[in-house]
Amino acid sequence: MKNLLVSCLIFLSASAFSQTIYSPEWNSLDARPLPGWFGDAKFGIFIHWGVFSVPSWGPLPKDGAGIYDCYAEWYWKRLVDTSEKMYPLFNRFHQHNYGKEVKYPDFVKDFKAQLFQPDDWAAILKSSGAKYVVLTSKHHEGFTLWPSAQSWNWNAVDVGPHRDLAGDLIRSVKAAGLKMGFYYSLYEWFNPLYKQDVGKYVDEHMTPQIKDLVNRYKPDVLWGDGEWEHPSSTWKTPQLLAWLYNESPVKDSVVVNDRWGSDTRGKHGGYYTTEYDLIGDENASAKTIEHAWEECRGIGHSFGYNRNENLEDYASAQDLIFLLISKVSRGGNLLLNIGPTADGRIPVIMQQRLREMGEWLKINGEAIYGTRVWLEAPPVPKESNIFFTRKGKDVYVFTPTVNNKNLVIPGILKGAKISLLGSAKSLQSAYSGGALSITPPTILPDQTISPFAWVYKIEGAL
């Protein structure tokens, strides 16, 4: 009888969620609960792939490029728009390597994806420890990775690979047990309809294209971008999200971000997005963002594959692991980007970084997945690289592997059980002045506990 009652309550709760009707207004849309899987997942993989993967070139900070200037996926815009800061560098590179006669759309013949193996990609992505994947279904160039009727002869089935890249990958990724969704750019740099009549573009191109993407593949994530030229009322995105939440086949499970108009980023949407620690024009690296949020960035400087990047331009595995830790400790997710090549390969250095993160997460994942912010965590100097997460009454403490000083943590209940994830070694600890003091273990050179970062688990800490 008790089990029957519990089942009925769960059913009624789910029914109440699905029966809520959301109106096309932000106060109604923002009231929709964020599906729980997103807050528990913590780590996702972004994939920027498209025609821009053919020239696969962008400048670097040493060339005077800022954060946004390094993006290889902006090749077309910066090649032809003389107002762009990086126009001279892109133009010089293009003329030297391809000549004036070659126009950007000509690159599509070399976007063949002939080495693309979606099951192999799914295995690589899963090995990283990530729980979800977001693929660029269409970037600002307007080229779609699925057979979109609205992008006739400018999609991956009509030209180039002659293959449904988005469909093939989402099937393999979901079969591997991961969530998957799509990035979608609202605007297109050089679409004639967009240039002539934005309203008609929204009604006849953008909206039916997004609905086709959702109905066809049933994504777990819809990641908007390219929203900054118009407010959400012009894009009619409140109406689109009302359809998504009320009528679409993923109405109860899909999560969306905040990039749905020039008036929405960091203000509206399912979760907020930062990019290389920027939210709007504000630095977000040290901000506490109470709303659900996600940081996105590349392993290097670019999102799309950039052949101009060298080893020193790529973050180390330790850097990436502490990046993940720092975001999760502040309540966020990390969406880490990879940029495949035009022939369909994930560059080896990116595979290596993902695998190293996955090996670390095999040992320490319980301190990442499903955790929350420890709001009462003691302040620590930023340079100490010490972070905290919480799960129920347990606290996790992240430290660099080389740490000879005792960890002193106030606010821990006396009698808590202390262990080091990945190690069976007993730890020395003491209470003094209302604080817990943990003595790091002595590790011999041939004793491996956990690479890059250690995690202390304090059970019954709160």
Short mmCIF file of C-alpha atoms in Angstrom, two decimals:
data_model
loop_
_atom_site.label_atom_id
_atom_site.label_comp_id
_atom_site.label_asym_id
_atom_site.label_seq_id
_atom_site.Cartn_x
_atom_site.Cartn_y
_atom_site.Cartn_z
CA MET A 1 0.00 0.00 0.00
CA LYS A 2 2.85 2.36 0.89
CA ASN A 3 4.59 1.71 -2.44
CA LEU A 4 1.30 2.35 -4.27
CA LEU A 5 0.90 5.69 -2.45
CA VAL A 6 4.44 6.75 -3.34
CA SER A 7 3.88 5.79 -6.99
CA CYS A 8 0.66 7.83 -7.08
CA LEU A 9 2.42 10.87 -5.61
CA ILE A 10 5.21 10.62 -8.17
CA PHE A 11 2.68 10.28 -10.98
CA LEU A 12 0.69 13.27 -9.75
CA SER A 13 3.86 15.34 -9.41
CA ALA A 14 4.95 14.47 -12.96
CA SER A 15 1.47 15.16 -14.25
CA ALA A 16 1.37 18.55 -12.57
CA PHE A 17 4.70 19.42 -14.20
CA SER A 18 3.58 18.36 -17.67
CA GLN A 19 0.15 20.01 -17.40
CA THR A 20 1.48 23.46 -16.54
CA ILE A 21 0.79 25.83 -19.41
CA TYR A 22 3.47 28.44 -20.07
CA SER A 23 2.51 31.67 -21.79
CA PRO A 24 4.90 33.43 -24.22
CA GLU A 25 6.05 35.90 -21.58
CA TRP A 26 9.34 35.80 -19.72
CA ASN A 27 7.82 35.82 -16.24
CA SER A 28 5.89 32.66 -17.15
CA LEU A 29 8.71 30.96 -19.09
CA ASP A 30 11.24 31.68 -16.34
CA ALA A 31 8.95 29.99 -13.81
CA ARG A 32 9.40 26.62 -15.50
CA PRO A 33 11.50 24.35 -13.25
CA LEU A 34 14.83 23.38 -14.79
CA PRO A 35 14.82 19.61 -15.39
CA GLY A 36 16.88 18.06 -12.60
CA TRP A 37 19.33 16.15 -14.78
CA PHE A 38 21.11 19.35 -15.81
CA GLY A 39 22.02 20.46 -12.28
CA ASP A 40 23.43 17.00 -11.51
CA ALA A 41 25.37 16.51 -14.76
CA LYS A 42 27.97 19.27 -14.16
CA PHE A 43 30.14 18.46 -17.19
CA GLY A 44 29.29 18.59 -20.88
CA ILE A 45 31.13 18.67 -24.20
CA PHE A 46 30.52 21.40 -26.79
CA ILE A 47 31.30 20.58 -30.45
CA HIS A 48 31.86 23.31 -33.05
CA TRP A 49 31.86 21.74 -36.50
CA GLY A 50 30.91 23.14 -39.89
CA VAL A 51 32.25 24.57 -43.13
CA PHE A 52 34.57 26.75 -41.02
CA SER A 53 36.41 23.52 -40.17
CA VAL A 54 37.90 23.59 -43.69
CA PRO A 55 40.02 26.77 -43.49
CA SER A 56 40.27 26.12 -39.74
CA TRP A 57 42.29 29.23 -39.02
CA GLY A 58 42.18 32.15 -36.64
CA PRO A 59 44.66 34.59 -35.06
CA LEU A 60 46.14 34.17 -31.59
CA PRO A 61 46.67 36.50 -28.62
CA LYS A 62 50.27 36.99 -29.75
CA ASP A 63 48.80 38.53 -32.92
CA GLY A 64 46.92 41.09 -30.82
CA ALA A 65 43.67 39.12 -30.86
CA GLY A 66 41.27 39.42 -27.92
CA ILE A 67 39.16 36.60 -26.50
CA TYR A 68 36.48 36.76 -29.19
CA ASP A 69 38.94 37.56 -32.02
CA CYS A 70 40.56 34.09 -31.88
CA TYR A 71 37.46 32.20 -33.00
CA ALA A 72 38.17 30.26 -36.21
CA GLU A 73 34.43 29.68 -36.70
CA TRP A 74 34.10 33.40 -37.51
CA TYR A 75 36.32 33.02 -40.61
CA TRP A 76 33.69 34.03 -43.21
CA LYS A 77 32.58 37.19 -41.39
CA ARG A 78 36.12 38.40 -40.73
CA LEU A 79 37.22 37.54 -44.23
CA VAL A 80 34.77 39.93 -45.92
CA ASP A 81 33.68 42.49 -43.30
CA THR A 82 36.19 45.34 -43.45
CA SER A 83 34.83 46.75 -40.16
CA GLU A 84 36.04 43.67 -38.29
CA LYS A 85 39.21 44.25 -36.25
CA MET A 86 40.79 41.02 -37.50
CA TYR A 87 39.83 41.56 -41.16
CA PRO A 88 43.43 42.28 -42.32
CA LEU A 89 44.79 39.08 -40.77
CA PHE A 90 42.02 36.84 -42.14
CA ASN A 91 42.19 38.47 -45.56
CA ARG A 92 45.98 38.13 -45.74
CA PHE A 93 45.85 34.46 -44.72
CA HIS A 94 43.09 33.67 -47.20
CA GLN A 95 44.70 35.36 -50.20
CA HIS A 96 48.08 33.78 -49.46
CA ASN A 97 46.66 30.24 -49.11
CA TYR A 98 43.60 30.20 -51.37
CA GLY A 99 43.68 33.28 -53.60
CA LYS A 100 41.07 35.93 -54.37
CA GLU A 101 39.05 33.62 -56.60
CA VAL A 102 38.10 31.22 -53.79
CA LYS A 103 35.02 32.37 -51.90
CA TYR A 104 33.96 31.02 -48.53
CA PRO A 105 31.03 28.92 -49.84
CA ASP A 106 33.54 27.11 -52.08
CA PHE A 107 34.97 25.46 -48.96
CA VAL A 108 31.90 23.23 -48.68
CA LYS A 109 33.32 20.84 -51.30
CA ASP A 110 36.15 20.03 -48.85
CA PHE A 111 33.88 19.58 -45.84
CA LYS A 112 33.55 15.85 -46.47
CA ALA A 113 33.61 14.27 -42.98
CA GLN A 114 34.83 11.09 -44.67
CA LEU A 115 36.53 9.86 -41.47
CA PHE A 116 33.57 10.63 -39.20
CA GLN A 117 32.64 7.62 -37.08
CA PRO A 118 29.84 8.64 -34.69
CA ASP A 119 30.18 5.58 -32.47
CA ASP A 120 33.89 6.34 -32.01
CA TRP A 121 33.10 9.95 -31.19
CA ALA A 122 30.50 8.83 -28.66
CA ALA A 123 33.05 6.53 -27.00
CA ILE A 124 35.60 9.36 -26.79
CA LEU A 125 33.02 11.75 -25.36
CA LYS A 126 31.85 9.22 -22.79
CA SER A 127 35.43 8.47 -21.75
CA SER A 128 35.78 12.13 -20.71
CA GLY A 129 33.28 11.69 -17.90
CA ALA A 130 30.95 14.24 -19.49
CA LYS A 131 27.22 13.64 -19.06
CA TYR A 132 25.90 15.63 -22.02
CA VAL A 133 26.92 16.85 -25.47
CA VAL A 134 25.95 19.96 -27.46
CA LEU A 135 26.65 20.07 -31.22
CA THR A 136 26.47 23.13 -33.47
CA SER A 137 23.52 22.20 -35.65
CA LYS A 138 23.92 25.56 -37.41
CA HIS A 139 26.45 28.31 -36.73
CA HIS A 140 26.27 31.92 -37.95
CA GLU A 141 27.32 30.83 -41.47
CA GLY A 142 23.85 29.26 -41.87
CA PHE A 143 25.11 25.81 -42.91
CA THR A 144 23.11 23.07 -41.17
CA LEU A 145 24.42 19.65 -40.15
CA TRP A 146 21.04 18.07 -40.86
CA PRO A 147 18.82 18.05 -44.00
CA SER A 148 16.97 21.27 -43.25
CA ALA A 149 14.39 22.24 -45.87
CA GLN A 150 14.98 25.88 -44.98
CA SER A 151 18.69 25.60 -45.92
CA TRP A 152 18.35 23.97 -49.31
CA ASN A 153 21.74 23.25 -50.90
CA TRP A 154 23.50 24.65 -47.85
CA ASN A 155 23.27 21.65 -45.55
CA ALA A 156 25.36 18.54 -44.91
CA VAL A 157 23.05 16.20 -46.84
CA ASP A 158 22.62 18.26 -50.02
CA VAL A 159 26.32 19.17 -50.29
CA GLY A 160 29.66 18.41 -48.66
CA PRO A 161 29.46 15.18 -46.64
CA HIS A 162 26.05 14.19 -48.12
CA ARG A 163 25.22 12.82 -44.70
CA ASP A 164 22.98 13.65 -41.75
CA LEU A 165 25.80 14.45 -39.35
CA ALA A 166 23.55 15.72 -36.55
CA GLY A 167 21.25 12.70 -36.73
CA ASP A 168 24.08 10.18 -36.86
CA LEU A 169 25.83 11.70 -33.85
CA ILE A 170 22.80 12.13 -31.61
CA ARG A 171 21.83 8.49 -32.16
CA SER A 172 25.31 7.28 -31.18
CA VAL A 173 25.67 9.62 -28.21
CA LYS A 174 22.28 8.71 -26.76
CA ALA A 175 23.02 5.02 -27.31
CA ALA A 176 26.16 5.53 -25.21
CA GLY A 177 23.97 6.76 -22.34
CA LEU A 178 24.67 10.48 -22.59
CA LYS A 179 22.27 13.39 -23.01
CA MET A 180 22.60 15.37 -26.23
CA GLY A 181 21.29 18.57 -27.71
CA PHE A 182 22.01 21.25 -30.25
CA TYR A 183 23.45 24.74 -30.49
CA TYR A 184 21.49 26.88 -32.94
CA SER A 185 22.36 30.36 -34.20
CA LEU A 186 19.31 32.59 -34.51
CA TYR A 187 20.90 34.86 -37.07
CA GLU A 188 22.87 34.16 -40.24
CA TRP A 189 25.49 36.63 -41.42
CA PHE A 190 24.71 36.58 -45.13
CA ASN A 191 21.23 35.11 -45.49
CA PRO A 192 19.45 37.43 -47.99
CA LEU A 193 16.08 36.98 -46.30
CA TYR A 194 17.55 37.93 -42.92
CA LYS A 195 19.14 41.03 -44.45
CA GLN A 196 15.94 42.08 -46.21
CA ASP A 197 13.16 41.21 -43.78
CA VAL A 198 13.93 39.96 -40.27
CA GLY A 199 10.28 39.27 -39.48
CA LYS A 200 9.85 37.10 -42.55
CA TYR A 201 13.15 35.35 -41.78
CA VAL A 202 11.90 34.51 -38.27
CA ASP A 203 8.53 33.24 -39.49
CA GLU A 204 9.60 31.36 -42.61
CA HIS A 205 13.15 30.26 -41.83
CA MET A 206 14.25 30.32 -38.17
CA THR A 207 11.10 29.17 -36.35
CA PRO A 208 10.21 26.25 -38.67
CA GLN A 209 13.87 25.24 -38.74
CA ILE A 210 14.11 25.01 -34.95
CA LYS A 211 10.81 23.14 -34.74
CA ASP A 212 12.04 20.67 -37.34
CA LEU A 213 15.26 20.15 -35.36
CA VAL A 214 13.31 19.48 -32.16
CA ASN A 215 10.64 17.27 -33.70
CA ARG A 216 13.14 15.27 -35.72
CA TYR A 217 15.79 14.55 -33.05
CA LYS A 218 14.15 15.24 -29.66
CA PRO A 219 17.20 16.95 -28.15
CA ASP A 220 17.88 17.25 -24.42
CA VAL A 221 19.37 20.75 -24.83
CA LEU A 222 18.49 23.69 -27.08
CA TRP A 223 21.39 26.14 -26.93
CA GLY A 224 20.54 29.47 -28.57
CA ASP A 225 23.14 31.97 -29.79
CA GLY A 226 23.53 34.80 -32.32
CA GLU A 227 20.74 36.69 -30.56
CA TRP A 228 22.40 40.07 -30.00
CA GLU A 229 21.16 42.03 -33.03
CA HIS A 230 17.50 42.08 -31.95
CA PRO A 231 15.40 41.81 -28.79
CA SER A 232 13.51 38.61 -28.06
CA SER A 233 10.26 40.22 -29.24
CA THR A 234 11.72 40.52 -32.75
CA TRP A 235 13.02 36.95 -32.71
CA LYS A 236 9.64 35.82 -31.29
CA THR A 237 11.54 33.49 -28.99
CA PRO A 238 9.04 33.71 -26.11
CA GLN A 239 6.46 32.19 -28.46
CA LEU A 240 8.99 29.59 -29.59
CA LEU A 241 9.86 28.57 -26.03
CA ALA A 242 6.18 28.43 -25.08
CA TRP A 243 5.73 25.91 -27.90
CA LEU A 244 8.83 24.04 -26.71
CA TYR A 245 7.55 23.84 -23.11
CA ASN A 246 3.89 23.17 -23.90
CA GLU A 247 3.65 21.16 -27.10
CA SER A 248 7.00 19.79 -28.25
CA PRO A 249 7.98 16.13 -27.80
CA VAL A 250 10.63 17.21 -25.23
CA LYS A 251 8.44 19.66 -23.29
CA ASP A 252 9.21 18.10 -19.88
CA SER A 253 12.86 17.19 -20.34
CA VAL A 254 14.58 19.81 -22.50
CA VAL A 255 16.80 22.52 -21.04
CA VAL A 256 17.50 25.85 -22.74
CA ASN A 257 20.03 28.59 -22.13
CA ASP A 258 19.65 32.38 -22.00
CA ARG A 259 20.62 33.55 -25.51
CA TRP A 260 17.23 34.33 -27.03
CA GLY A 261 17.46 38.09 -27.65
CA SER A 262 19.56 41.15 -26.91
CA ASP A 263 17.51 41.55 -23.73
CA THR A 264 17.83 38.02 -22.33
CA ARG A 265 21.44 36.97 -21.67
CA GLY A 266 21.99 36.64 -17.93
CA LYS A 267 18.34 37.59 -17.34
CA HIS A 268 15.99 35.02 -18.86
CA GLY A 269 16.03 31.37 -19.88
CA GLY A 270 16.51 28.00 -18.25
CA TYR A 271 20.15 28.58 -17.34
CA TYR A 272 22.62 31.41 -17.84
CA THR A 273 25.76 31.07 -19.95
CA THR A 274 29.20 32.56 -19.46
CA GLU A 275 31.93 32.37 -22.09
CA TYR A 276 35.59 32.50 -21.12
CA ASP A 277 34.30 33.89 -17.80
CA LEU A 278 32.39 36.71 -19.47
CA ILE A 279 28.69 37.35 -18.93
CA GLY A 280 27.56 40.33 -20.94
CA ASP A 281 30.51 42.71 -20.57
CA GLU A 282 31.22 41.78 -16.97
CA ASN A 283 33.96 39.49 -15.77
CA ALA A 284 32.29 36.52 -14.11
CA SER A 285 35.35 34.58 -12.91
CA ALA A 286 34.76 35.47 -9.27
CA LYS A 287 31.03 36.18 -9.27
CA THR A 288 28.50 34.11 -7.41
CA ILE A 289 25.67 33.40 -9.84
CA GLU A 290 22.67 32.14 -7.91
CA HIS A 291 20.71 31.11 -11.01
CA ALA A 292 21.60 27.82 -12.75
CA TRP A 293 24.52 28.55 -15.06
CA GLU A 294 27.12 27.06 -17.36
CA GLU A 295 30.58 28.19 -18.48
CA CYS A 296 31.56 27.40 -22.07
CA ARG A 297 35.06 27.63 -23.54
CA GLY A 298 37.53 25.78 -25.71
CA ILE A 299 40.52 23.69 -24.75
CA GLY A 300 42.44 26.28 -26.77
CA HIS A 301 41.51 29.87 -27.67
CA SER A 302 39.04 28.95 -30.44
CA PHE A 303 35.82 26.95 -30.55
CA GLY A 304 36.14 25.81 -34.17
CA TYR A 305 39.33 23.84 -34.96
CA ASN A 306 42.24 26.26 -35.41
CA ARG A 307 45.35 24.92 -37.15
CA ASN A 308 47.19 28.03 -36.00
CA GLU A 309 47.12 26.91 -32.36
CA ASN A 310 50.17 25.15 -30.93
CA LEU A 311 50.73 23.10 -27.80
CA GLU A 312 51.19 26.17 -25.62
CA ASP A 313 47.76 27.43 -26.72
CA TYR A 314 46.02 24.39 -25.22
CA ALA A 315 45.12 24.15 -21.54
CA SER A 316 46.74 21.28 -19.66
CA ALA A 317 44.64 18.51 -18.13
CA GLN A 318 45.35 19.93 -14.68
CA ASP A 319 44.16 23.38 -15.79
CA LEU A 320 40.96 21.89 -17.19
CA ILE A 321 40.28 19.80 -14.10
CA PHE A 322 40.65 22.82 -11.83
CA LEU A 323 38.48 24.78 -14.26
CA LEU A 324 35.77 22.14 -13.82
CA ILE A 325 36.23 22.11 -10.05
CA SER A 326 36.04 25.90 -9.76
CA LYS A 327 32.83 26.12 -11.80
CA VAL A 328 31.11 23.26 -9.97
CA SER A 329 32.14 24.64 -6.57
CA ARG A 330 30.31 27.86 -7.49
CA GLY A 331 27.19 25.96 -8.59
CA GLY A 332 27.84 25.94 -12.33
CA ASN A 333 28.40 23.44 -15.11
CA LEU A 334 31.34 23.34 -17.51
CA LEU A 335 30.65 22.94 -21.23
CA LEU A 336 34.12 22.25 -22.63
CA ASN A 337 34.50 22.63 -26.38
CA ILE A 338 36.25 20.48 -28.96
CA GLY A 339 36.69 21.39 -32.63
CA PRO A 340 36.75 18.43 -35.03
CA THR A 341 38.53 18.57 -38.37
CA ALA A 342 36.75 18.86 -41.72
CA ASP A 343 37.38 15.17 -42.44
CA GLY A 344 35.65 14.12 -39.22
CA ARG A 345 38.42 13.55 -36.68
CA ILE A 346 38.64 14.75 -33.09
CA PRO A 347 42.24 16.08 -32.85
CA VAL A 348 44.45 13.78 -30.80
CA ILE A 349 45.44 16.46 -28.30
CA MET A 350 41.76 17.04 -27.56
CA GLN A 351 41.18 13.32 -27.19
CA GLN A 352 44.06 13.18 -24.74
CA ARG A 353 42.71 16.03 -22.62
CA LEU A 354 39.25 14.44 -22.52
CA ARG A 355 40.63 11.05 -21.54
CA GLU A 356 42.77 12.56 -18.77
CA MET A 357 39.74 14.34 -17.36
CA GLY A 358 37.78 11.10 -17.54
CA GLU A 359 40.44 9.16 -15.65
CA TRP A 360 40.36 11.76 -12.89
CA LEU A 361 36.57 11.69 -12.76
CA LYS A 362 36.54 7.89 -12.44
CA ILE A 363 38.16 8.39 -9.04
CA ASN A 364 36.67 11.70 -7.98
CA GLY A 365 33.36 11.97 -9.84
CA GLU A 366 31.26 11.58 -6.70
CA ALA A 367 32.61 14.96 -5.58
CA ILE A 368 31.41 16.56 -8.86
CA TYR A 369 28.20 14.90 -10.09
CA GLY A 370 25.03 15.71 -8.17
CA THR A 371 26.77 18.11 -5.79
CA ARG A 372 25.75 21.59 -4.71
CA VAL A 373 27.44 24.72 -3.44
CA TRP A 374 28.56 24.66 0.19
CA LEU A 375 27.22 28.10 1.04
CA GLU A 376 28.95 28.19 4.43
CA ALA A 377 32.35 27.20 3.02
CA PRO A 378 35.23 29.11 4.63
CA PRO A 379 36.92 31.74 2.44
CA VAL A 380 40.29 30.64 1.06
CA PRO A 381 42.89 32.56 -0.97
CA LYS A 382 42.27 32.13 -4.71
CA GLU A 383 45.87 31.13 -5.31
CA SER A 384 45.55 28.19 -2.89
CA ASN A 385 43.40 26.25 -5.41
CA ILE A 386 41.26 24.84 -2.60
CA PHE A 387 37.55 24.36 -3.39
CA PHE A 388 34.51 22.77 -1.77
CA THR A 389 31.32 21.01 -2.85
CA ARG A 390 28.51 19.52 -0.79
CA LYS A 391 26.23 16.50 -1.15
CA GLY A 392 23.68 16.10 1.62
CA LYS A 393 25.59 16.16 4.91
CA ASP A 394 28.91 15.39 3.27
CA VAL A 395 31.56 17.89 2.17
CA TYR A 396 34.26 17.41 -0.45
CA VAL A 397 37.52 19.35 -0.35
CA PHE A 398 39.60 19.73 -3.52
CA THR A 399 43.31 20.48 -3.24
CA PRO A 400 46.38 20.35 -5.47
CA THR A 401 48.23 17.04 -5.21
CA VAL A 402 51.32 18.78 -3.83
CA ASN A 403 50.12 20.13 -0.52
CA ASN A 404 52.33 19.74 2.52
CA LYS A 405 50.34 22.01 4.80
CA ASN A 406 47.55 20.84 7.06
CA LEU A 407 44.06 21.64 5.82
CA VAL A 408 42.17 23.65 8.42
CA ILE A 409 38.43 23.74 7.81
CA PRO A 410 36.01 25.45 10.21
CA GLY A 411 32.32 24.61 10.30
CA ILE A 412 32.73 20.80 10.35
CA LEU A 413 30.89 18.72 12.94
CA LYS A 414 33.10 16.82 15.35
CA GLY A 415 33.18 13.09 14.69
CA ALA A 416 32.98 13.36 10.91
CA LYS A 417 34.63 10.56 8.95
CA ILE A 418 37.51 11.65 6.68
CA SER A 419 38.93 9.83 3.65
CA LEU A 420 40.91 10.61 0.51
CA LEU A 421 39.13 9.48 -2.65
CA GLY A 422 41.11 6.83 -4.47
CA SER A 423 43.17 5.89 -1.41
CA ALA A 424 42.80 3.37 1.38
CA LYS A 425 45.32 5.25 3.55
CA SER A 426 44.13 6.30 6.97
CA LEU A 427 44.35 10.03 7.58
CA GLN A 428 45.44 11.97 10.63
CA SER A 429 43.05 14.67 11.74
CA ALA A 430 42.29 16.73 14.81
CA TYR A 431 39.86 19.37 16.08
CA SER A 432 41.19 22.61 17.43
CA GLY A 433 39.44 25.93 17.98
CA GLY A 434 36.24 24.62 16.41
CA ALA A 435 37.98 23.65 13.17
CA LEU A 436 38.96 20.36 11.58
CA SER A 437 42.64 19.94 10.73
CA ILE A 438 43.62 17.26 8.18
CA THR A 439 47.21 16.16 7.70
CA PRO A 440 47.92 15.27 4.04
CA PRO A 441 49.26 11.72 3.63
CA THR A 442 52.83 11.01 2.62
CA ILE A 443 52.82 9.51 -0.87
CA LEU A 444 55.80 7.65 -2.27
CA PRO A 445 56.77 8.16 -5.94
CA ASP A 446 55.41 4.74 -6.94
CA GLN A 447 52.09 5.27 -5.19
CA THR A 448 49.41 6.79 -7.39
CA ILE A 449 46.28 8.12 -5.76
CA SER A 450 44.73 10.64 -8.12
CA PRO A 451 46.45 12.76 -10.76
CA PHE A 452 46.14 16.54 -10.91
CA ALA A 453 43.96 17.10 -7.81
CA TRP A 454 43.11 15.30 -4.58
CA VAL A 455 39.66 15.17 -3.03
CA TYR A 456 39.02 14.70 0.68
CA LYS A 457 35.59 13.39 1.57
CA ILE A 458 34.23 14.45 4.96
CA GLU A 459 31.19 12.30 5.76
CA GLY A 460 28.71 13.70 8.25
CA ALA A 461 30.38 17.09 8.07
CA LEU A 462 27.20 19.17 8.38
#
